[in-house]
């Protein structure tokens, strides 16, 4: 299906910008900030700026800036985590250019935490052989970075913000991108003419029942790119974070217990109080995420429990309050004092390694269409992301998208010249979207989670095909319809990619 809409839709507004960015996370904001100030730009966000994966990022940004570190060591760690499937050229770009972008963040006054002697404070996370994770606000790195970038962007006269606006589809003509279709929450449609579109819409965690991603992570940018004919790849590679905070009640977003808690000495223990990661990997609790997630999954399977624990009681209460204020307070709200109590955790969906296929300049196969951040597949992560490499990827490849646009700029077509093709009118699809989404999430979590089998994937594919056909047979001008359609498209894409990849590698594990 080329468009999410049907022929009943009429356009009530037309605008144009030199560059359109979809997404106000770190990737979208930083790419906009790297555009030539002479280019008019509009950043669209589905909700407000504080609702994104970027805002929630806790641990920090991995970058080789310490005297005893080197981009080549960062390169090696990234390749090991990626299980041989990383694009080495892209990883070189990431680790070699990353320090320059971090320098710019420091100049922009992102408040990275410092040691008592005024040096950048660096911690370690799973898969890293050096302390190279910079953090801000203790465990609020994403929020502090987004706040700084958004403030600077708001001071730029060429950058406009439109929040609470839903990006629906990419519009193309013979030359490539010619605009986008968006709508506000009254369901009023608008065509925005442009020749340069950056999709920075983040991940798709809402595909699963339990995810650290917020409600907006419904894969809208990925699905719109598919409809427009963009190539996606590696969609089977989903990172399941080993340590989401376990909750006895279903939650729309799982709270994350950052890897840096283990980096600072947190130990994984089972109900009997035994460390089960010992001997599983040379890095024990700090083994790559897929290994830890599977170890927990197997531990839970054999014990019949639904969670294991992190023990960080070796640290004092004041140390934990200072280093992990967000985690300390959230746990305390739930009656867990992490300086005295073990933290109950279980694996949850966390990050999409695959996405819209891009080259080293963040270009897709459609002229004028760029992707960066979690929505993109630059090839940096391979089969598994090294912890805290994603915010660095947002910065490096967000900047590269902007730099490419700066040198290849074309003026937008006139808004009146950008039209929707005639489309059929489909039946009205006024169904219970909440329960349909729950059914889809259950299919994905039961069959496409940490451990997968051909039998489960075939079943999931059949079910999801049926759901997608039903959704495509009708239409409703509502956010519920748009998001559910996009989730079904992305779910099917993940299932099919997981089915096609027969071998277990990185985060993709086939029991058969
Ligand atoms: C809890 C948590 C902790 C994390 N910790 C770390 C960490 O310590 N280090 C690290 O490197 N990474 C971490 N990550 C991953 C990292 O935060 C993300 O991969 C990265 O921030 C993604 O940034 P982004 O700009 O690509 O997308 P996001 O920050 O998710 O932004 C997406 C934007 O797209 C907009 N959007 C989406 N759909 C639409 C639509 N249809 N119309 C209009 N706008 C739309 C949203 O409104 C939002 O503004 C963490 C992720 C989570 C969830």
CSV table of C-alpha atoms in Angstrom, one decimal, residues 29-378:
chain,number,residue,atom,x,y,z
A,29,UNK,CA,17.8,18.3,16.6
A,30,UNK,CA,21.5,17.8,15.9
A,31,UNK,CA,21.0,17.4,12.2
A,32,UNK,CA,18.9,20.6,12.1
A,33,UNK,CA,21.6,22.5,14.0
A,34,UNK,CA,24.2,21.4,11.4
A,35,UNK,CA,22.3,22.8,8.4
A,36,UNK,CA,23.5,26.0,6.8
A,37,UNK,CA,21.7,28.9,8.6
A,38,UNK,CA,20.4,30.1,5.1
A,39,UNK,CA,18.3,27.0,4.8
A,40,UNK,CA,14.8,27.1,6.2
A,41,UNK,CA,14.0,24.0,8.3
A,42,UNK,CA,11.0,22.7,10.2
A,43,UNK,CA,11.3,20.0,12.9
A,44,UNK,CA,8.1,18.0,13.4
A,45,UNK,CA,7.4,16.0,16.5
A,46,UNK,CA,4.4,13.7,17.2
A,47,UNK,CA,4.0,14.9,20.8
A,48,UNK,CA,6.1,17.3,22.9
A,49,UNK,CA,9.9,17.4,23.0
A,50,UNK,CA,10.2,15.5,26.3
A,51,UNK,CA,8.6,12.3,24.8
A,52,UNK,CA,11.3,10.4,23.0
A,53,UNK,CA,13.9,7.7,23.4
A,54,UNK,CA,16.5,10.4,23.5
A,55,UNK,CA,14.9,12.1,26.5
A,56,UNK,CA,14.9,8.8,28.4
A,57,UNK,CA,18.6,7.9,27.8
A,58,UNK,CA,20.3,7.3,31.0
A,59,UNK,CA,23.7,5.7,30.8
A,60,UNK,CA,25.5,8.1,28.5
A,61,UNK,CA,27.5,8.5,25.2
A,62,UNK,CA,30.3,6.2,24.3
A,63,UNK,CA,33.3,8.0,22.9
A,64,UNK,CA,37.1,7.6,23.0
A,65,UNK,CA,38.3,10.7,24.7
A,66,UNK,CA,40.3,9.4,27.7
A,67,UNK,CA,44.1,9.5,27.5
A,68,UNK,CA,44.3,5.7,27.8
A,69,UNK,CA,41.7,5.2,25.2
A,70,UNK,CA,41.8,5.3,21.4
A,71,UNK,CA,39.1,5.2,18.6
A,72,UNK,CA,40.7,2.0,17.4
A,73,UNK,CA,39.8,0.3,20.8
A,74,UNK,CA,36.3,1.7,20.5
A,75,UNK,CA,36.2,0.3,17.0
A,76,UNK,CA,37.2,-3.2,18.1
A,77,UNK,CA,34.6,-3.3,21.0
A,78,UNK,CA,31.9,-2.1,18.5
A,79,UNK,CA,32.8,-4.9,16.0
A,80,UNK,CA,32.8,-7.6,18.7
A,81,UNK,CA,29.3,-6.6,19.9
A,82,UNK,CA,28.1,-6.4,16.3
A,83,UNK,CA,29.1,-10.1,15.9
A,84,UNK,CA,30.8,-9.6,12.6
A,85,UNK,CA,27.9,-7.9,10.8
A,86,UNK,CA,29.0,-4.2,11.3
A,87,UNK,CA,29.8,-2.1,8.3
A,88,UNK,CA,33.5,-1.3,9.2
A,89,UNK,CA,33.5,1.9,7.2
A,90,UNK,CA,30.5,3.2,9.1
A,91,UNK,CA,32.1,2.2,12.4
A,92,UNK,CA,35.3,4.0,11.5
A,93,UNK,CA,33.2,7.2,10.8
A,94,UNK,CA,31.5,6.8,14.1
A,95,UNK,CA,34.5,6.3,16.4
A,96,UNK,CA,36.9,8.7,14.5
A,97,UNK,CA,34.4,11.6,14.1
A,98,UNK,CA,32.6,11.1,17.4
A,99,UNK,CA,35.1,13.0,19.5
A,100,UNK,CA,34.6,16.1,17.3
A,101,UNK,CA,30.9,16.0,17.8
A,102,UNK,CA,31.3,15.6,21.6
A,103,UNK,CA,33.6,18.6,21.6
A,104,UNK,CA,30.8,20.5,19.9
A,105,UNK,CA,28.3,19.4,22.6
A,106,UNK,CA,30.7,20.6,25.2
A,107,UNK,CA,31.0,23.9,23.5
A,108,UNK,CA,27.2,24.1,23.3
A,109,UNK,CA,27.2,23.6,27.1
A,110,UNK,CA,25.8,20.1,27.5
A,111,UNK,CA,26.5,19.7,31.2
A,112,UNK,CA,28.6,16.5,31.2
A,113,UNK,CA,29.4,15.3,34.7
A,114,UNK,CA,33.0,16.0,35.8
A,115,UNK,CA,35.3,14.4,38.4
A,116,UNK,CA,36.4,16.3,41.4
A,117,UNK,CA,39.5,17.4,39.5
A,118,UNK,CA,37.4,18.8,36.7
A,119,UNK,CA,38.0,16.0,34.2
A,120,UNK,CA,35.2,14.4,32.2
A,121,UNK,CA,33.8,11.6,34.4
A,122,UNK,CA,33.8,8.3,32.4
A,123,UNK,CA,32.0,5.1,33.2
A,124,UNK,CA,32.0,1.7,31.6
A,125,UNK,CA,29.1,-0.4,30.3
A,126,UNK,CA,28.7,-3.9,28.8
A,127,UNK,CA,31.1,-4.8,26.1
A,128,UNK,CA,33.5,-1.9,26.6
A,129,UNK,CA,37.1,-2.6,27.6
A,130,UNK,CA,37.7,1.1,28.7
A,131,UNK,CA,35.8,3.6,30.8
A,132,UNK,CA,34.5,5.8,27.9
A,133,UNK,CA,30.9,6.6,28.7
A,134,UNK,CA,30.3,10.3,29.3
A,135,UNK,CA,27.2,11.1,31.2
A,136,UNK,CA,25.2,14.2,32.3
A,137,UNK,CA,22.9,14.8,35.3
A,138,UNK,CA,24.1,11.5,36.7
A,139,UNK,CA,21.8,9.2,34.8
A,140,UNK,CA,19.9,11.8,32.8
A,141,UNK,CA,22.3,12.2,29.8
A,142,UNK,CA,19.5,12.1,27.1
A,143,UNK,CA,17.3,14.7,28.9
A,144,UNK,CA,20.3,17.1,29.5
A,145,UNK,CA,21.4,16.8,25.8
A,146,UNK,CA,18.0,17.2,24.3
A,147,UNK,CA,17.3,20.3,26.5
A,148,UNK,CA,20.5,21.9,25.4
A,149,UNK,CA,20.1,21.2,21.7
A,150,UNK,CA,16.5,22.2,21.7
A,151,UNK,CA,17.3,25.5,23.4
A,152,UNK,CA,20.0,26.3,20.9
A,153,UNK,CA,17.7,25.3,18.0
A,154,UNK,CA,15.0,27.6,19.4
A,155,UNK,CA,17.4,30.5,19.1
A,156,UNK,CA,18.1,29.8,15.4
A,157,UNK,CA,15.9,31.9,13.1
A,158,UNK,CA,16.0,29.3,10.3
A,159,UNK,CA,14.7,26.5,12.5
A,160,UNK,CA,10.9,26.1,13.2
A,161,UNK,CA,9.3,23.6,15.5
A,162,UNK,CA,5.9,22.0,15.0
A,163,UNK,CA,5.0,19.5,17.8
A,164,UNK,CA,1.8,17.5,18.2
A,165,UNK,CA,1.9,16.9,14.5
A,166,UNK,CA,1.7,13.5,13.0
A,167,UNK,CA,3.9,12.6,10.0
A,168,UNK,CA,1.9,10.3,7.8
A,169,UNK,CA,3.7,9.8,4.5
A,170,UNK,CA,6.5,10.8,2.2
A,171,UNK,CA,5.5,12.3,-1.1
A,172,UNK,CA,7.6,11.6,-4.2
A,173,UNK,CA,7.8,12.6,-7.9
A,174,UNK,CA,10.2,11.7,-10.7
A,175,UNK,CA,13.0,13.5,-9.0
A,176,UNK,CA,12.6,11.9,-5.6
A,177,UNK,CA,11.2,13.5,-2.4
A,178,UNK,CA,8.9,16.4,-3.2
A,179,UNK,CA,7.2,16.8,0.2
A,180,UNK,CA,5.4,15.1,3.1
A,181,UNK,CA,1.9,14.6,4.4
A,182,UNK,CA,1.3,15.5,8.0
A,183,UNK,CA,-1.8,16.0,10.1
A,184,UNK,CA,-2.6,17.8,13.4
A,185,UNK,CA,-4.6,16.2,16.1
A,186,UNK,CA,-7.9,17.6,14.8
A,187,UNK,CA,-7.2,15.3,11.8
A,188,UNK,CA,-6.5,18.3,9.4
A,189,UNK,CA,-4.1,17.3,6.7
A,190,UNK,CA,-1.2,19.5,5.4
A,191,UNK,CA,1.2,19.1,2.5
A,192,UNK,CA,4.7,20.4,3.2
A,193,UNK,CA,6.8,20.8,0.0
A,194,UNK,CA,10.5,20.0,0.3
A,195,UNK,CA,13.3,18.4,-1.6
A,196,UNK,CA,15.2,17.3,1.5
A,197,UNK,CA,13.6,15.1,4.2
A,198,UNK,CA,15.4,13.7,7.2
A,199,UNK,CA,13.5,10.9,9.0
A,200,UNK,CA,14.7,10.8,12.6
A,201,UNK,CA,11.6,9.2,14.1
A,202,UNK,CA,13.4,6.8,16.5
A,203,UNK,CA,12.5,3.2,17.2
A,204,UNK,CA,9.5,0.9,17.3
A,205,UNK,CA,9.5,-0.6,20.8
A,206,UNK,CA,5.7,-0.5,21.0
A,207,UNK,CA,5.7,-3.5,18.7
A,208,UNK,CA,6.4,-5.5,21.9
A,209,UNK,CA,4.4,-5.9,25.1
A,210,UNK,CA,7.2,-4.8,27.2
A,211,UNK,CA,9.7,-2.1,26.1
A,212,UNK,CA,11.7,0.8,27.5
A,213,UNK,CA,10.5,3.0,24.6
A,214,UNK,CA,7.8,5.5,25.2
A,215,UNK,CA,4.3,5.4,23.6
A,216,UNK,CA,5.4,7.4,20.5
A,217,UNK,CA,7.8,4.6,19.4
A,218,UNK,CA,5.4,3.0,16.9
A,219,UNK,CA,7.8,2.9,13.9
A,220,UNK,CA,5.9,5.6,11.9
A,221,UNK,CA,8.9,6.8,10.0
A,222,UNK,CA,10.0,3.3,9.2
A,223,UNK,CA,6.5,2.4,7.9
A,224,UNK,CA,6.2,5.6,5.9
A,225,UNK,CA,9.7,4.9,4.3
A,226,UNK,CA,8.6,1.4,3.4
A,227,UNK,CA,5.4,2.7,1.8
A,228,UNK,CA,7.5,5.2,-0.2
A,229,UNK,CA,9.8,2.4,-1.5
A,230,UNK,CA,12.9,2.9,0.8
A,231,UNK,CA,15.0,-0.1,1.6
A,232,UNK,CA,15.1,-1.4,5.1
A,233,UNK,CA,17.5,-4.0,6.5
A,234,UNK,CA,18.5,-5.9,9.6
A,235,UNK,CA,15.0,-5.6,11.1
A,236,UNK,CA,15.4,-8.9,12.9
A,237,UNK,CA,18.1,-7.4,15.1
A,238,UNK,CA,16.3,-6.1,18.1
A,239,UNK,CA,18.1,-5.4,21.3
A,240,UNK,CA,16.4,-6.7,24.4
A,241,UNK,CA,17.8,-4.9,27.4
A,242,UNK,CA,18.6,-7.5,30.1
A,243,UNK,CA,17.5,-5.3,33.0
A,244,UNK,CA,14.1,-3.6,32.6
A,245,UNK,CA,12.6,-2.9,36.1
A,246,UNK,CA,10.3,-5.8,36.7
A,247,UNK,CA,6.7,-4.8,37.6
A,248,UNK,CA,3.8,-7.1,38.6
A,249,UNK,CA,1.4,-4.8,36.7
A,250,UNK,CA,1.5,-4.3,32.9
A,251,UNK,CA,3.1,-0.9,32.0
A,252,UNK,CA,3.0,1.1,28.7
A,253,UNK,CA,6.8,1.6,29.2
A,254,UNK,CA,9.2,-0.4,31.2
A,255,UNK,CA,11.6,1.6,33.4
A,256,UNK,CA,15.2,0.9,32.6
A,257,UNK,CA,17.9,0.0,35.1
A,258,UNK,CA,20.9,1.2,33.1
A,259,UNK,CA,23.8,-1.0,32.3
A,260,UNK,CA,26.0,1.6,34.2
A,261,UNK,CA,24.6,0.2,37.4
A,262,UNK,CA,26.4,-3.0,36.6
A,263,UNK,CA,29.3,-0.9,35.3
A,264,UNK,CA,29.6,0.6,38.8
A,265,UNK,CA,29.6,-2.8,40.5
A,266,UNK,CA,26.0,-4.1,40.4
A,267,UNK,CA,25.8,-7.9,40.4
A,268,UNK,CA,23.2,-10.1,38.8
A,269,UNK,CA,21.8,-12.6,41.2
A,270,UNK,CA,19.0,-15.2,41.1
A,271,UNK,CA,16.4,-15.7,43.8
A,272,UNK,CA,18.8,-17.9,45.8
A,273,UNK,CA,21.3,-14.9,45.8
A,274,UNK,CA,23.8,-16.6,43.5
A,275,UNK,CA,25.6,-14.8,40.7
A,276,UNK,CA,24.6,-16.7,37.5
A,277,UNK,CA,26.8,-14.7,35.0
A,278,UNK,CA,30.1,-16.1,36.5
A,279,UNK,CA,31.8,-18.2,33.8
A,280,UNK,CA,29.3,-17.3,31.1
A,281,UNK,CA,31.6,-14.6,29.6
A,282,UNK,CA,35.0,-13.1,30.4
A,283,UNK,CA,33.1,-9.8,31.3
A,284,UNK,CA,30.6,-11.6,33.6
A,285,UNK,CA,27.7,-9.1,34.3
A,286,UNK,CA,29.2,-6.8,31.7
A,287,UNK,CA,29.0,-9.2,28.8
A,288,UNK,CA,27.3,-7.9,25.7
A,289,UNK,CA,23.5,-7.4,26.2
A,290,UNK,CA,22.3,-10.3,24.1
A,291,UNK,CA,24.4,-12.7,26.1
A,292,UNK,CA,23.1,-11.3,29.4
A,293,UNK,CA,19.5,-11.1,28.2
A,294,UNK,CA,19.6,-14.8,27.1
A,295,UNK,CA,21.3,-15.8,30.4
A,296,UNK,CA,18.5,-14.2,32.3
A,297,UNK,CA,15.9,-15.6,30.0
A,298,UNK,CA,17.3,-19.1,30.6
A,299,UNK,CA,17.6,-18.5,34.3
A,300,UNK,CA,14.0,-17.6,34.5
A,301,UNK,CA,12.9,-20.5,32.4
A,302,UNK,CA,14.7,-23.0,34.6
A,303,UNK,CA,13.6,-21.4,37.9
A,304,UNK,CA,10.1,-20.6,36.8
A,305,UNK,CA,10.5,-17.1,38.3
A,306,UNK,CA,9.6,-13.9,36.3
A,307,UNK,CA,12.5,-11.8,37.4
A,308,UNK,CA,16.1,-11.9,38.7
A,309,UNK,CA,17.9,-9.2,40.7
A,310,UNK,CA,20.6,-6.6,40.6
A,311,UNK,CA,22.5,-6.2,43.8
A,312,UNK,CA,24.2,-2.8,44.1
A,313,UNK,CA,24.1,-2.7,47.9
A,314,UNK,CA,27.9,-2.5,48.0
A,315,UNK,CA,27.5,1.2,47.3
A,316,UNK,CA,26.4,3.7,49.9
A,317,UNK,CA,23.0,5.4,49.8
A,318,UNK,CA,24.6,8.8,49.1
A,319,UNK,CA,26.8,7.5,46.3
A,320,UNK,CA,23.8,5.9,44.6
A,321,UNK,CA,21.6,9.1,45.1
A,322,UNK,CA,24.4,11.2,43.5
A,323,UNK,CA,25.3,8.8,40.6
A,324,UNK,CA,21.9,7.4,39.8
A,325,UNK,CA,19.3,10.0,40.9
A,326,UNK,CA,16.6,8.9,38.4
A,327,UNK,CA,16.9,5.2,39.1
A,328,UNK,CA,17.3,5.7,42.9
A,329,UNK,CA,14.1,7.9,43.0
A,330,UNK,CA,12.0,5.7,40.7
A,331,UNK,CA,12.9,2.6,42.6
A,332,UNK,CA,12.2,4.3,45.9
A,333,UNK,CA,8.7,5.4,44.6
A,334,UNK,CA,8.1,1.6,44.2
A,335,UNK,CA,9.3,0.8,47.7
A,336,UNK,CA,12.8,-0.4,46.7
A,337,UNK,CA,15.7,1.3,48.4
A,338,UNK,CA,18.5,0.3,46.1
A,339,UNK,CA,21.2,0.8,48.7
A,340,UNK,CA,19.5,-1.9,50.8
A,341,UNK,CA,17.3,-3.9,48.5
A,342,UNK,CA,18.0,-6.0,45.4
A,343,UNK,CA,16.4,-4.5,42.3
A,344,UNK,CA,14.0,-6.9,40.5
A,345,UNK,CA,14.7,-7.0,36.7
A,346,UNK,CA,13.8,-8.9,33.5
A,347,UNK,CA,14.6,-8.6,29.8
A,348,UNK,CA,12.6,-6.0,27.8
A,349,UNK,CA,12.7,-4.7,24.2
A,350,UNK,CA,15.0,-1.7,24.1
A,351,UNK,CA,16.5,-0.8,20.7
A,352,UNK,CA,16.2,-1.4,17.0
A,353,UNK,CA,19.6,-2.2,15.3
A,354,UNK,CA,18.1,-2.3,11.8
A,355,UNK,CA,16.1,0.3,10.1
A,356,UNK,CA,16.1,2.4,6.9
A,357,UNK,CA,19.2,1.6,5.0
A,358,UNK,CA,21.6,4.5,4.6
A,359,UNK,CA,25.0,5.2,3.2
A,360,UNK,CA,27.8,7.0,5.0
A,361,UNK,CA,26.1,10.4,4.3
A,362,UNK,CA,22.8,9.1,5.7
A,363,UNK,CA,21.2,9.0,2.2
A,364,UNK,CA,18.6,6.3,1.4
A,365,UNK,CA,17.8,4.8,-2.0
A,366,UNK,CA,15.3,7.6,-2.6
A,367,UNK,CA,16.8,10.9,-3.8
A,368,UNK,CA,16.3,13.6,-1.1
A,369,UNK,CA,15.3,11.1,1.6
A,370,UNK,CA,17.7,10.8,4.5
A,371,UNK,CA,17.5,8.8,7.8
A,372,UNK,CA,19.5,9.1,11.0
A,373,UNK,CA,19.3,8.0,14.6
A,374,UNK,CA,17.5,4.9,15.7
A,375,UNK,CA,15.3,4.9,12.6
A,376,UNK,CA,18.3,4.4,10.3
A,377,UNK,CA,20.5,1.4,9.6
A,378,UNK,CA,23.9,2.9,9.0
